Amino acid sequence: MKNKVIICLLLFTLQQIYSQKTNFDFSLINPSITSSNLRAAWFFDESSGYIAGKAGSVLFTRDSGKTWHEYETPKRIWIVSLFFHDVQYGWGAGGFNGQLYLISTSDSGHTWKEHRIPGLENTEIYKIKFLDRNHGWITGGSTKNGFVYYTNDGGITWINRSPPGLTIPYHVIQDIILIDSNTVCICGFKGYLARSNDNGLHWERIQWKSIAPDSMIAAPLEQFQQVNDTVFYCKGKEDILRSDDRGITWNARFFIGAHYSMQLGAFYFHNRDSGFAIGGYGENARRFITLDGGKIWKIFRDTVGDVTELLLFPGNNSNGYMLGRSSEVYRISVLGEKKTQLNKGYTPLSSAFVSFYDKKHGCLSGLKPIGLRTTSDGGKTWQIIDSSKNYEGVLQNDASHFATSNGQVTIDGGRSWIQAPDGYTGLRKMYKTLKNDAVFYILNNEGGTGVRLFVSTDWFTTAQERQFPASGTLFFMNADTGWLAEKTTIYWTTDGARSWNQIGKLEGTFGAGCLYFIDNLYGWAGGVTNDSYRNPIVFNTCDGGKTWNRQDTITYLSDTLFPPELNKKDRPPKQLCARNQKEVWFIDDYTNVFYSQNGGKHWQQIELPQKCGDMFLGSIALAGDSSVCVTGDNGMVLYITPSYKVNVQFNIRRKKFQKKRSLNSCYRFHLRKSNFQKYMN
């Protein structure tokens, strides 16, 4: 039965998509075609390209999908990968139920020739790619093993270039990326990642570490994308890996959709930092975007269908296509250049970070126009140090000493900045002690595998490496006393992290994501429950971390941002702070602020002003004697008074989209003219 192909024009920008609220128009403009469960596409320009999928046929359009020409192939077997040298010569590859399928065309898809490869019986191909007309690769596998094969004669013969150790069951190689004429990287099942500098004669296994909670490191790595000559991405189910050195080292970024039980389905990076992804499947699929290389992801409520692949036209960063399992074909138009000029001087996702070094004095940092600001009245007003540059994750030691998350330090109040000493590169996170007498910071190991812990007591002039028994979240009372939560295990140090002792366990949780102590005895830990609903949970200790009491009585406000099935689910506390044994605060991983007046026995959600929209929160800090500062994306800085009134101190508003009408699942955006406005109290 024929399925309808929906061609959709999506006028959006990655800059604006962070702030718009799922307003769409739908229009069906395309005739029916016979293919279903589309898995592969190859487009030459905005008008001409091929698609293929489950039915084993290949379809061609030369008018941006208004009409399609269907070409039969020798067998009706899945085609999951396409590669074309030009509009005339191309390849298709796939398989089903252990039956390999490799075909080629030399007449623009009118006829196809099947190829058989000795040694690859009872296998399936997952990817085919060519460097030029002669040199190409196929990868795949079976229930018994994976494989990598290479050709240097245009596919006439294929040579086995599989790395050793691929005889493990289900160890399928899912994708390959051709970096240059000699260098390739491959990825596959069980988190497998390897690189070769000699066209597969020798392979180096690349170790990487997932930073996802409850890591699915055994899950497959499925797809590569090359952004430019040096930057590459590789996607898994919960992680997106990034390499900035041509595939030598890879660092993982957590895909936030996994918090919703939405595994990463398809992705595409518009440039080195701006990316678009689909999480989940079917009616539960949602759009996600990132503007910082995958460190922070934003979810949108609208459904988009069951998308299997995202791609933009070769050589064109403005237009592309999305494929769906039910034969949907979405056409995307990314009006990047026009909107970049319109938004000149403002950086989307102006996420801010706030910290205080005493009750009155602290700093606010973020992307411009926030930049770097300080306060001397507990956060009521902020004085500009520099609003012309981006400052991220700045810690302040006193009026003169600042440090940024990218390795810059100043000792003169921000008038001049220098690069911190060697060993500060690869910074992952900084922890300033509550007593303000030291900074502990975590660095990535060389090669991107594992982490190391350092401490500096002289504001990064010198630093000493310390013991780090397990990767997790840290909190330090002073230069000597600190705690480490590694999933459900709590460690304690009294000698500045020279040694650690296991002292406690958290029951009924997947693990702690944040810690906060007010003294050597009283503290809190935040995580999510380990039941099927995985709701937020906070633990309290009164004996320095030896025993913990569960605190998960939370009163929620109504939730309008997320669909009902996602309410309250998988929202772990992101950051805790406490003024004393009674007054405790936390923000979750998304949009909510909570407080307790009885030490955490009961939590109440704070109602944020409507102008806050769907921002995601970044940090929380105690301000003055009785107030709190909270930061989020969209350039939002909130000041919460002792009466729990929320004042919006900064808000960088962006263009909104006007909703026209809705019909099923095909989207057209209509841009409403408006300008950025900056609100400052």
XYZ file of C-alpha atoms in Angstrom:
681
model
C 0.000 0.000 0.000
C 1.318 3.363 -0.938
C 2.424 5.714 1.799
C 2.210 9.463 1.587
C 5.404 11.454 1.482
C 5.113 14.775 3.220
C 7.510 17.471 2.106
C 7.737 20.144 4.726
C 9.331 23.554 4.572
C 10.781 24.425 7.985
C 11.870 28.066 8.099
C 13.883 28.121 11.245
C 17.274 29.073 12.568
C 19.317 27.267 15.142
C 19.701 30.595 16.903
C 15.974 31.187 17.280
C 14.789 27.647 17.807
C 16.079 27.860 21.358
C 13.433 30.366 22.297
C 10.389 29.682 20.118
C 7.401 27.819 21.543
C 6.429 25.123 19.050
C 4.255 27.196 16.706
C 3.776 25.500 13.328
C 1.772 25.462 10.139
C 1.220 22.226 8.221
C 0.797 21.688 4.494
C 0.694 18.544 2.332
C 2.202 19.324 -1.046
C 3.479 15.997 -2.356
C 2.083 12.959 -4.215
C 2.348 9.382 -2.949
C 5.273 7.037 -3.444
C 5.630 3.364 -2.680
C 8.680 3.147 -0.452
C 8.357 2.846 3.323
C 10.651 3.134 6.323
C 13.148 5.424 4.642
C 16.722 4.932 5.808
C 19.067 6.447 3.212
C 19.343 9.667 1.216
C 21.820 11.354 -1.084
C 21.220 14.863 -2.432
C 23.396 16.792 -4.850
C 21.753 20.190 -4.389
C 18.472 21.686 -3.229
C 16.521 20.066 -6.060
C 18.069 16.724 -6.992
C 18.604 13.629 -4.892
C 17.888 9.989 -4.126
C 16.143 8.264 -1.220
C 15.775 4.567 -0.388
C 14.559 2.300 2.375
C 12.806 -0.889 3.330
C 11.123 -1.622 -0.012
C 14.428 -2.030 -1.861
C 13.574 0.567 -4.491
C 15.395 3.849 -5.080
C 13.527 7.089 -5.730
C 14.846 10.186 -7.470
C 13.603 13.781 -7.464
C 14.802 16.749 -9.455
C 12.213 19.242 -8.181
C 12.760 19.229 -4.402
C 10.399 16.318 -3.870
C 7.320 17.533 -5.720
C 7.592 14.503 -7.978
C 9.505 11.242 -7.577
C 10.751 8.674 -10.086
C 10.911 5.161 -8.675
C 13.587 2.720 -9.892
C 13.499 -0.969 -9.095
C 16.612 -2.790 -7.903
C 17.334 -6.518 -8.352
C 15.797 -7.474 -4.996
C 13.293 -6.002 -2.570
C 15.776 -5.909 0.300
C 16.480 -3.095 2.731
C 18.750 -0.303 1.481
C 20.205 1.609 4.433
C 23.092 3.499 2.808
C 23.527 5.408 -0.467
C 26.618 6.965 -2.024
C 26.838 8.744 -5.388
C 29.992 9.943 -7.109
C 27.810 12.086 -9.355
C 24.260 12.006 -10.636
C 25.121 9.066 -12.916
C 27.346 6.736 -10.851
C 26.306 5.542 -7.424
C 25.985 2.736 -4.892
C 23.354 1.331 -2.571
C 23.956 -1.044 0.333
C 22.038 -2.860 3.028
C 20.608 -6.299 3.701
C 17.994 -8.144 5.674
C 17.961 -11.268 7.838
C 21.607 -12.019 7.096
C 21.347 -11.421 3.341
C 23.918 -8.832 2.213
C 22.823 -6.401 -0.487
C 25.319 -4.315 -2.506
C 24.263 -2.659 -5.768
C 25.646 -0.047 -8.164
C 24.313 2.070 -11.015
C 26.010 3.810 -13.932
C 22.879 5.299 -15.525
C 21.399 7.525 -12.825
C 19.529 4.712 -11.113
C 17.558 3.403 -14.087
C 19.292 0.025 -13.770
C 21.206 -1.546 -10.896
C 23.842 -4.289 -10.763
C 24.180 -6.554 -7.730
C 27.638 -7.362 -6.320
C 28.637 -10.367 -4.221
C 31.622 -10.365 -1.875
C 33.279 -13.675 -0.921
C 33.560 -14.035 2.845
C 30.577 -11.832 3.618
C 27.848 -14.403 3.341
C 25.156 -14.129 6.032
C 26.024 -10.521 6.824
C 24.500 -7.098 6.226
C 26.032 -3.783 5.198
C 25.382 -0.758 7.391
C 27.399 1.898 5.546
C 29.095 2.472 2.192
C 31.388 5.441 1.496
C 33.950 6.355 -1.170
C 36.890 8.732 -1.069
C 36.995 8.904 -4.863
C 35.850 6.766 -7.796
C 38.279 3.950 -6.928
C 38.744 3.971 -3.163
C 35.817 3.035 -0.957
C 34.683 1.230 2.186
C 31.799 -0.866 3.465
C 31.078 -1.712 7.095
C 28.553 -3.975 8.762
C 28.247 -7.354 10.419
C 25.975 -10.110 11.617
C 24.953 -11.820 14.834
C 28.417 -13.416 14.874
C 30.856 -10.654 13.994
C 31.496 -7.251 12.439
C 33.516 -6.348 9.360
C 35.304 -3.549 7.495
C 36.115 -4.039 3.787
C 38.071 -1.800 1.417
C 38.293 -1.426 -2.364
C 40.933 0.343 -4.452
C 39.531 -0.591 -7.865
C 36.096 0.962 -7.816
C 34.319 -1.955 -6.172
C 35.473 -4.733 -8.500
C 37.243 -6.444 -5.609
C 36.933 -5.934 -1.865
C 39.701 -6.518 0.698
C 39.101 -7.444 4.343
C 40.451 -4.637 6.559
C 38.571 -5.598 9.728
C 40.313 -4.823 13.041
C 41.148 -7.789 15.271
C 38.570 -8.651 17.885
C 35.428 -8.210 15.793
C 34.422 -11.845 16.212
C 32.355 -10.887 19.254
C 28.642 -11.609 18.657
C 26.685 -8.580 17.435
C 29.884 -6.526 17.181
C 28.614 -4.744 14.070
C 30.545 -1.786 12.628
C 27.855 0.796 11.928
C 29.686 3.694 10.304
C 33.002 4.874 8.921
C 34.336 8.356 8.289
C 37.060 9.051 5.726
C 39.304 11.748 7.145
C 41.882 11.757 4.340
C 43.379 9.366 1.779
C 44.924 7.211 4.525
C 43.008 7.935 7.719
C 39.624 6.526 8.725
C 37.608 6.080 11.918
C 34.996 3.395 12.539
C 32.305 2.996 15.192
C 29.867 0.287 16.176
C 28.253 -1.934 18.762
C 29.218 -1.873 22.438
C 30.668 1.637 22.142
C 33.389 0.498 19.736
C 35.578 3.280 18.293
C 38.845 2.828 16.361
C 41.154 4.785 14.041
C 43.586 3.778 11.289
C 46.303 5.874 9.637
C 47.126 3.351 6.883
C 43.814 2.475 5.264
C 42.961 -0.223 7.745
C 46.212 -2.196 7.811
C 46.560 -1.331 11.488
C 43.941 -0.082 13.921
C 44.154 1.795 17.222
C 41.237 1.290 19.591
C 40.019 4.611 21.018
C 38.848 4.544 24.621
C 36.214 7.032 25.684
C 34.184 7.582 28.824
C 30.465 8.235 28.912
C 29.342 11.035 31.221
C 25.691 9.993 31.038
C 23.978 8.930 34.264
C 23.524 5.150 34.244
C 25.809 5.038 31.237
C 24.843 2.827 28.326
C 28.482 2.365 27.332
C 27.573 -1.043 25.885
C 25.144 0.647 23.500
C 26.299 1.154 19.908
C 27.956 4.183 18.404
C 25.954 4.610 15.225
C 26.876 7.571 13.062
C 29.663 10.032 12.239
C 29.434 13.563 10.943
C 32.289 15.736 9.713
C 31.795 19.455 10.368
C 35.091 20.771 9.004
C 38.692 19.625 8.549
C 39.250 19.057 12.275
C 35.858 18.776 14.027
C 33.947 15.484 13.934
C 30.932 14.127 15.816
C 29.837 10.569 16.565
C 26.448 9.695 18.065
C 25.389 6.959 20.427
C 22.140 6.414 22.293
C 22.879 8.709 25.258
C 26.136 10.349 24.229
C 27.386 12.495 21.395
C 31.163 12.296 21.034
C 33.166 15.192 19.653
C 36.700 15.270 18.273
C 38.572 18.511 17.641
C 41.764 16.841 16.374
C 40.709 14.819 13.312
C 39.491 11.834 15.266
C 42.516 11.237 17.508
C 40.683 11.924 20.776
C 36.971 12.002 21.511
C 35.077 13.604 24.398
C 31.506 12.663 25.290
C 28.628 15.092 25.758
C 25.449 13.820 27.384
C 22.290 13.908 25.260
C 19.628 15.325 27.566
C 16.821 13.420 25.846
C 17.978 10.295 27.650
C 16.552 11.834 30.837
C 13.159 11.408 29.183
C 13.938 7.851 28.085
C 14.369 9.310 24.589
C 17.372 7.781 22.905
C 19.109 9.831 20.249
C 17.666 8.958 16.852
C 19.143 11.344 14.283
C 21.331 14.434 14.401
C 23.048 17.060 12.288
C 25.458 19.872 13.221
C 24.993 23.069 11.254
C 28.488 24.200 12.283
C 31.001 23.218 14.954
C 28.640 24.157 17.814
C 25.057 24.429 16.534
C 23.258 21.098 16.201
C 19.784 19.711 15.641
C 18.658 16.286 16.881
C 15.647 14.029 17.180
C 15.154 12.073 20.396
C 12.701 9.220 20.809
C 10.557 7.419 18.287
C 7.075 7.651 16.819
C 4.583 9.905 18.564
C 7.016 10.475 21.445
C 9.783 11.878 19.223
C 10.867 15.418 20.077
C 13.198 18.032 18.638
C 16.374 19.023 20.474
C 18.964 21.656 19.653
C 22.330 22.699 21.026
C 24.383 25.828 20.476
C 27.480 24.818 22.434
C 28.620 21.616 20.774
C 26.279 19.305 22.653
C 27.047 20.352 26.234
C 23.527 21.717 26.702
C 20.461 20.453 24.824
C 17.036 22.088 24.661
C 13.855 20.046 24.186
C 10.735 21.209 22.363
C 7.277 19.906 22.970
C 6.157 19.412 19.365
C 6.245 15.950 17.836
C 8.121 15.494 14.571
C 7.471 11.905 13.561
C 9.830 8.973 13.613
C 12.919 10.485 11.977
C 15.725 8.170 10.875
C 18.202 10.547 9.249
C 19.072 14.235 9.036
C 21.242 15.701 6.308
C 21.959 19.041 4.701
C 22.828 19.543 1.071
C 26.538 19.066 0.272
C 28.253 22.424 0.290
C 25.134 24.170 1.573
C 24.605 24.926 5.254
C 21.124 26.319 4.650
C 18.940 23.513 3.363
C 18.444 19.809 3.876
C 16.128 16.862 4.413
C 14.848 14.616 7.191
C 13.665 11.051 6.582
C 10.998 9.157 8.543
C 10.152 5.522 9.114
C 6.636 6.020 7.729
C 7.892 7.536 4.458
C 7.897 11.139 5.674
C 10.384 13.354 3.890
C 10.811 16.749 5.500
C 12.487 19.550 3.646
C 14.447 21.904 5.907
C 15.440 25.479 5.184
C 17.892 26.949 7.703
C 18.083 30.677 7.063
C 21.340 31.042 8.920
C 22.988 33.959 7.165
C 19.966 36.237 7.189
C 19.241 35.702 10.847
C 22.889 35.915 11.843
C 23.009 39.455 10.456
C 19.705 40.305 12.105
C 20.936 39.078 15.469
C 24.359 40.644 15.201
C 25.860 41.378 18.597
C 23.725 38.874 20.502
C 24.608 35.267 21.084
C 21.721 32.791 21.424
C 21.566 30.695 24.557
C 23.087 33.457 26.646
C 23.336 31.122 29.612
C 24.647 32.807 32.757
C 26.470 31.552 35.851
C 26.402 33.174 39.286
C 28.631 32.667 42.332
C 29.328 34.553 45.583
C 32.438 34.610 47.752
C 30.605 36.182 50.707
C 27.082 37.390 51.466
C 27.431 40.643 49.553
C 30.050 40.067 46.884
C 29.857 37.842 43.834
C 30.067 37.702 40.067
C 27.731 37.009 37.178
C 29.133 35.622 33.933
C 27.656 34.631 30.606
C 27.651 35.188 26.897
C 27.457 38.786 25.742
C 25.800 41.136 26.458
C 25.926 39.821 30.032
C 29.681 39.233 29.885
C 31.233 39.666 33.329
C 29.549 41.640 36.112
C 30.011 41.955 39.871
C 27.782 42.825 42.803
C 28.524 44.317 46.211
C 24.949 44.351 47.538
C 24.031 40.683 47.496
C 22.872 40.541 43.879
C 20.391 43.437 43.904
C 22.438 45.344 41.321
C 25.277 44.324 39.006
C 28.185 46.436 37.795
C 29.644 45.759 34.346
C 33.267 44.652 34.179
C 33.134 43.705 30.487
C 29.977 43.136 28.422
C 31.677 42.964 25.019
C 33.004 39.395 25.376
C 31.741 35.975 26.356
C 32.577 34.776 29.870
C 31.488 31.313 30.940
C 31.535 29.683 34.374
C 33.567 32.383 36.137
C 34.579 31.876 39.768
C 35.598 34.826 41.953
C 37.958 34.632 44.905
C 37.871 38.305 45.888
C 37.524 41.689 44.225
C 40.619 41.096 42.085
C 40.859 37.373 41.387
C 38.675 35.634 38.780
C 38.992 32.398 36.799
C 37.013 31.284 33.736
C 36.037 27.800 32.636
C 38.261 28.068 29.547
C 41.498 28.540 31.487
C 41.813 32.338 31.799
C 42.691 33.970 35.140
C 42.997 37.558 36.321
C 44.457 39.105 39.465
C 43.511 42.723 38.729
C 39.728 42.607 38.677
C 39.410 41.698 35.011
C 41.544 44.451 33.471
C 43.965 41.859 32.096
C 43.726 38.097 31.655
C 46.389 35.432 31.286
C 46.281 31.743 30.477
C 46.497 29.609 33.593
C 49.591 27.419 34.092
C 50.117 24.180 32.187
C 47.867 21.420 33.406
C 44.793 23.657 33.372
C 43.923 22.785 29.767
C 41.125 20.297 29.261
C 39.212 21.750 32.204
C 36.004 19.897 32.942
C 34.712 21.480 36.145
C 35.831 23.769 38.983
C 34.840 23.525 42.659
C 35.560 26.506 44.908
C 35.553 25.592 48.599
C 32.793 26.961 50.803
C 35.421 28.669 52.991
C 36.982 30.231 49.888
C 40.494 28.973 50.649
C 41.114 26.725 47.622
C 39.875 25.685 44.196
C 39.644 22.046 43.184
C 39.286 21.327 39.489
C 38.923 18.305 37.245
C 40.845 17.886 34.000
C 40.342 15.419 31.187
C 43.194 12.984 30.740
C 45.221 13.180 27.565
C 43.390 11.084 25.027
C 40.025 12.005 26.533
C 39.708 8.910 28.720
C 39.267 9.390 32.443
C 39.806 12.486 34.564
C 42.328 13.898 37.061
C 41.802 16.047 40.152
C 43.964 19.063 41.039
C 43.897 21.662 43.812
C 45.272 25.191 43.946
C 45.473 27.278 47.113
C 47.136 30.305 45.463
C 44.652 31.023 42.653
C 46.225 28.813 39.996
C 49.784 30.059 40.439
C 50.639 26.498 41.435
C 48.582 23.320 41.567
C 48.967 19.831 42.981
C 47.362 16.658 41.709
C 45.197 14.751 44.189
C 43.619 11.313 44.440
C 40.314 10.782 42.658
C 38.927 7.319 43.472
C 35.975 7.551 41.090
C 34.427 10.031 38.722
C 31.485 11.784 40.329
C 30.298 15.018 41.912
C 32.391 16.864 44.512
C 31.864 19.346 47.331
C 34.628 20.859 49.475
C 34.098 22.648 52.771
C 37.675 23.910 52.821
C 41.094 22.972 51.482
C 41.106 19.823 53.641
C 37.543 18.526 54.010
C 35.399 17.351 51.128
C 32.925 14.755 49.877
C 32.607 12.776 46.661
C 29.429 11.096 45.401
C 30.077 8.369 42.847
C 26.616 7.115 41.917
C 25.269 5.781 45.241
C 28.585 5.704 47.134
C 29.747 8.606 49.322
C 33.475 9.197 49.959
C 35.048 11.600 52.470
C 38.450 13.260 52.720
C 40.018 15.244 55.566
C 43.469 15.744 54.027
C 42.723 17.751 50.904
C 41.913 14.734 48.684
C 45.238 13.015 49.321
C 43.160 10.051 50.475
C 39.466 9.130 50.476
C 37.375 6.892 52.728
C 34.061 5.341 51.795
C 31.606 6.364 54.522
C 28.028 6.084 53.254
C 25.493 4.854 50.693
C 22.397 6.399 49.133
C 19.469 3.978 48.958
C 16.635 4.130 46.436
C 18.438 6.252 43.858
C 20.446 5.820 40.680
C 23.042 8.135 42.170
C 23.757 11.690 43.285
C 24.291 14.500 40.816
C 24.941 17.295 43.324
C 26.136 17.783 46.918
C 26.028 20.641 49.422
C 27.197 20.878 53.049
C 26.851 23.789 55.472
C 29.349 22.360 57.970
C 31.152 19.100 58.664
C 27.904 17.360 59.682
C 24.886 18.767 57.814
C 24.532 18.229 54.093
C 22.290 17.228 51.192
C 22.607 15.119 48.029
C 20.324 15.210 44.992
C 19.490 12.542 42.419
C 16.563 10.620 40.921
C 14.691 7.620 42.286
C 15.486 4.192 40.886
C 11.857 3.232 40.339
C 10.191 3.272 36.937
C 9.194 6.952 37.244
C 12.632 8.243 38.273
C 11.374 11.308 40.142
C 13.682 13.868 41.802
C 14.961 12.859 45.215
C 17.006 14.663 47.884
C 18.876 13.047 50.781
C 19.906 14.704 54.040
C 22.725 13.771 56.408
C 23.347 14.989 59.955
C 26.522 12.996 60.618
C 28.879 14.066 57.864
C 27.666 11.592 55.243
C 27.601 8.323 57.176
C 23.809 7.985 57.069
C 21.322 9.602 54.697
C 17.568 10.218 55.004
C 15.403 10.294 51.906
C 13.479 13.523 51.229
C 11.206 13.400 48.184
C 7.975 15.105 49.274
C 7.691 17.753 46.569
C 4.736 20.016 45.758
C 4.717 20.856 42.044
C 3.032 23.639 40.169
C 1.200 22.745 36.963
C 3.619 22.060 34.106
C 2.875 23.678 30.761
C 6.206 23.216 28.999
C 6.362 19.436 28.824
C 3.712 16.920 27.723
C 1.870 15.124 30.564
C 3.786 11.904 30.038
C 7.052 13.764 30.707
C 5.954 15.725 33.779
C 8.291 15.358 36.771
C 10.007 12.404 35.122
C 13.785 12.176 35.032
C 14.431 15.645 36.434
C 17.369 15.229 38.799
C 18.416 18.123 41.037
C 21.189 19.990 39.236
C 22.522 22.198 42.033
C 21.845 22.535 45.764
C 22.520 25.343 48.225
C 21.566 25.911 51.867
C 21.713 28.906 54.193
C 21.315 26.901 57.382
C 19.852 23.622 58.602
C 16.313 24.725 57.679
C 16.505 26.801 54.484
C 17.545 24.683 51.484
C 17.204 25.305 47.738
C 17.735 23.338 44.544
C 17.223 23.725 40.813
C 16.556 20.727 38.618
C 18.024 19.837 35.244
C 15.344 21.772 33.403
C 13.064 24.642 34.408
C 12.207 24.380 38.103
C 13.310 26.042 41.364
C 12.451 24.422 44.713
C 12.911 25.495 48.335
C 12.400 23.971 51.766
C 11.885 25.703 55.105
C 12.293 22.564 57.194
C 15.618 21.154 56.094
C 14.219 19.269 53.110
C 11.339 17.375 54.713
C 9.004 19.109 52.282
C 9.840 20.959 49.055
C 7.805 23.676 47.348
C 8.216 24.730 43.722
C 8.721 28.441 43.007
C 6.416 29.980 40.406
C 8.496 31.827 37.811
C 7.212 34.849 35.849
C 5.625 34.153 32.476
C 8.346 36.128 30.706
C 10.839 33.433 31.748
C 9.254 31.200 29.104
C 10.794 27.774 28.628
C 14.316 28.567 29.801
C 16.551 25.862 31.245
C 18.297 26.718 34.501
C 22.064 26.977 34.844
C 23.029 27.864 38.423
C 21.727 28.935 41.830
C 23.510 30.825 44.625
C 22.640 32.357 47.990
C 22.606 36.159 47.793
C 22.816 38.542 50.720
C 21.277 37.542 54.037
C 18.034 36.063 52.735
C 17.787 36.166 48.923
C 18.723 33.817 46.082
C 20.023 34.331 42.525
C 19.155 31.878 39.739
C 20.414 31.899 36.147
C 19.148 30.249 32.993
C 19.372 30.340 29.245
C 17.830 33.092 27.103
C 20.053 35.450 29.114
C 17.813 35.148 32.166
C 18.945 36.160 35.663
C 16.410 35.898 38.489
C 16.540 37.484 41.945
C 14.286 35.732 44.483
C 13.402 37.842 47.524
C 12.807 36.568 51.098
C 9.050 36.604 50.342
C 9.708 34.328 47.322
C 8.918 37.047 44.817
C 10.873 36.519 41.596
C 12.375 39.588 39.923
C 13.774 39.228 36.397
C 17.066 41.128 36.347
C 18.197 40.291 32.806
C 16.249 38.892 29.880
C 17.467 38.832 26.282
C 14.378 38.202 24.209
C 14.544 36.713 20.752
C 12.352 36.483 17.720
C 9.147 34.575 18.119
C 7.204 32.590 15.582
C 3.577 33.249 14.802
C 1.306 30.232 14.898
C -0.889 29.851 11.818
C -2.656 26.478 11.894
C -1.974 22.803 12.517
C -2.625 19.777 10.305
C -1.061 16.468 11.333
C 2.747 16.504 11.263
C 4.194 18.779 8.581
C 5.595 22.140 9.617
C 6.026 25.564 8.056
C 7.221 28.430 10.244
C 6.103 32.019 9.680
C 8.490 34.573 11.108
C 7.061 37.545 12.958
C 9.164 40.674 12.737
C 10.549 41.782 16.083
C 13.816 42.911 17.563
C 15.883 41.824 20.491
C 15.079 43.629 23.689
C 17.150 43.660 26.831
C 15.412 44.060 30.177
C 17.463 45.272 33.132
C 16.159 46.248 36.580
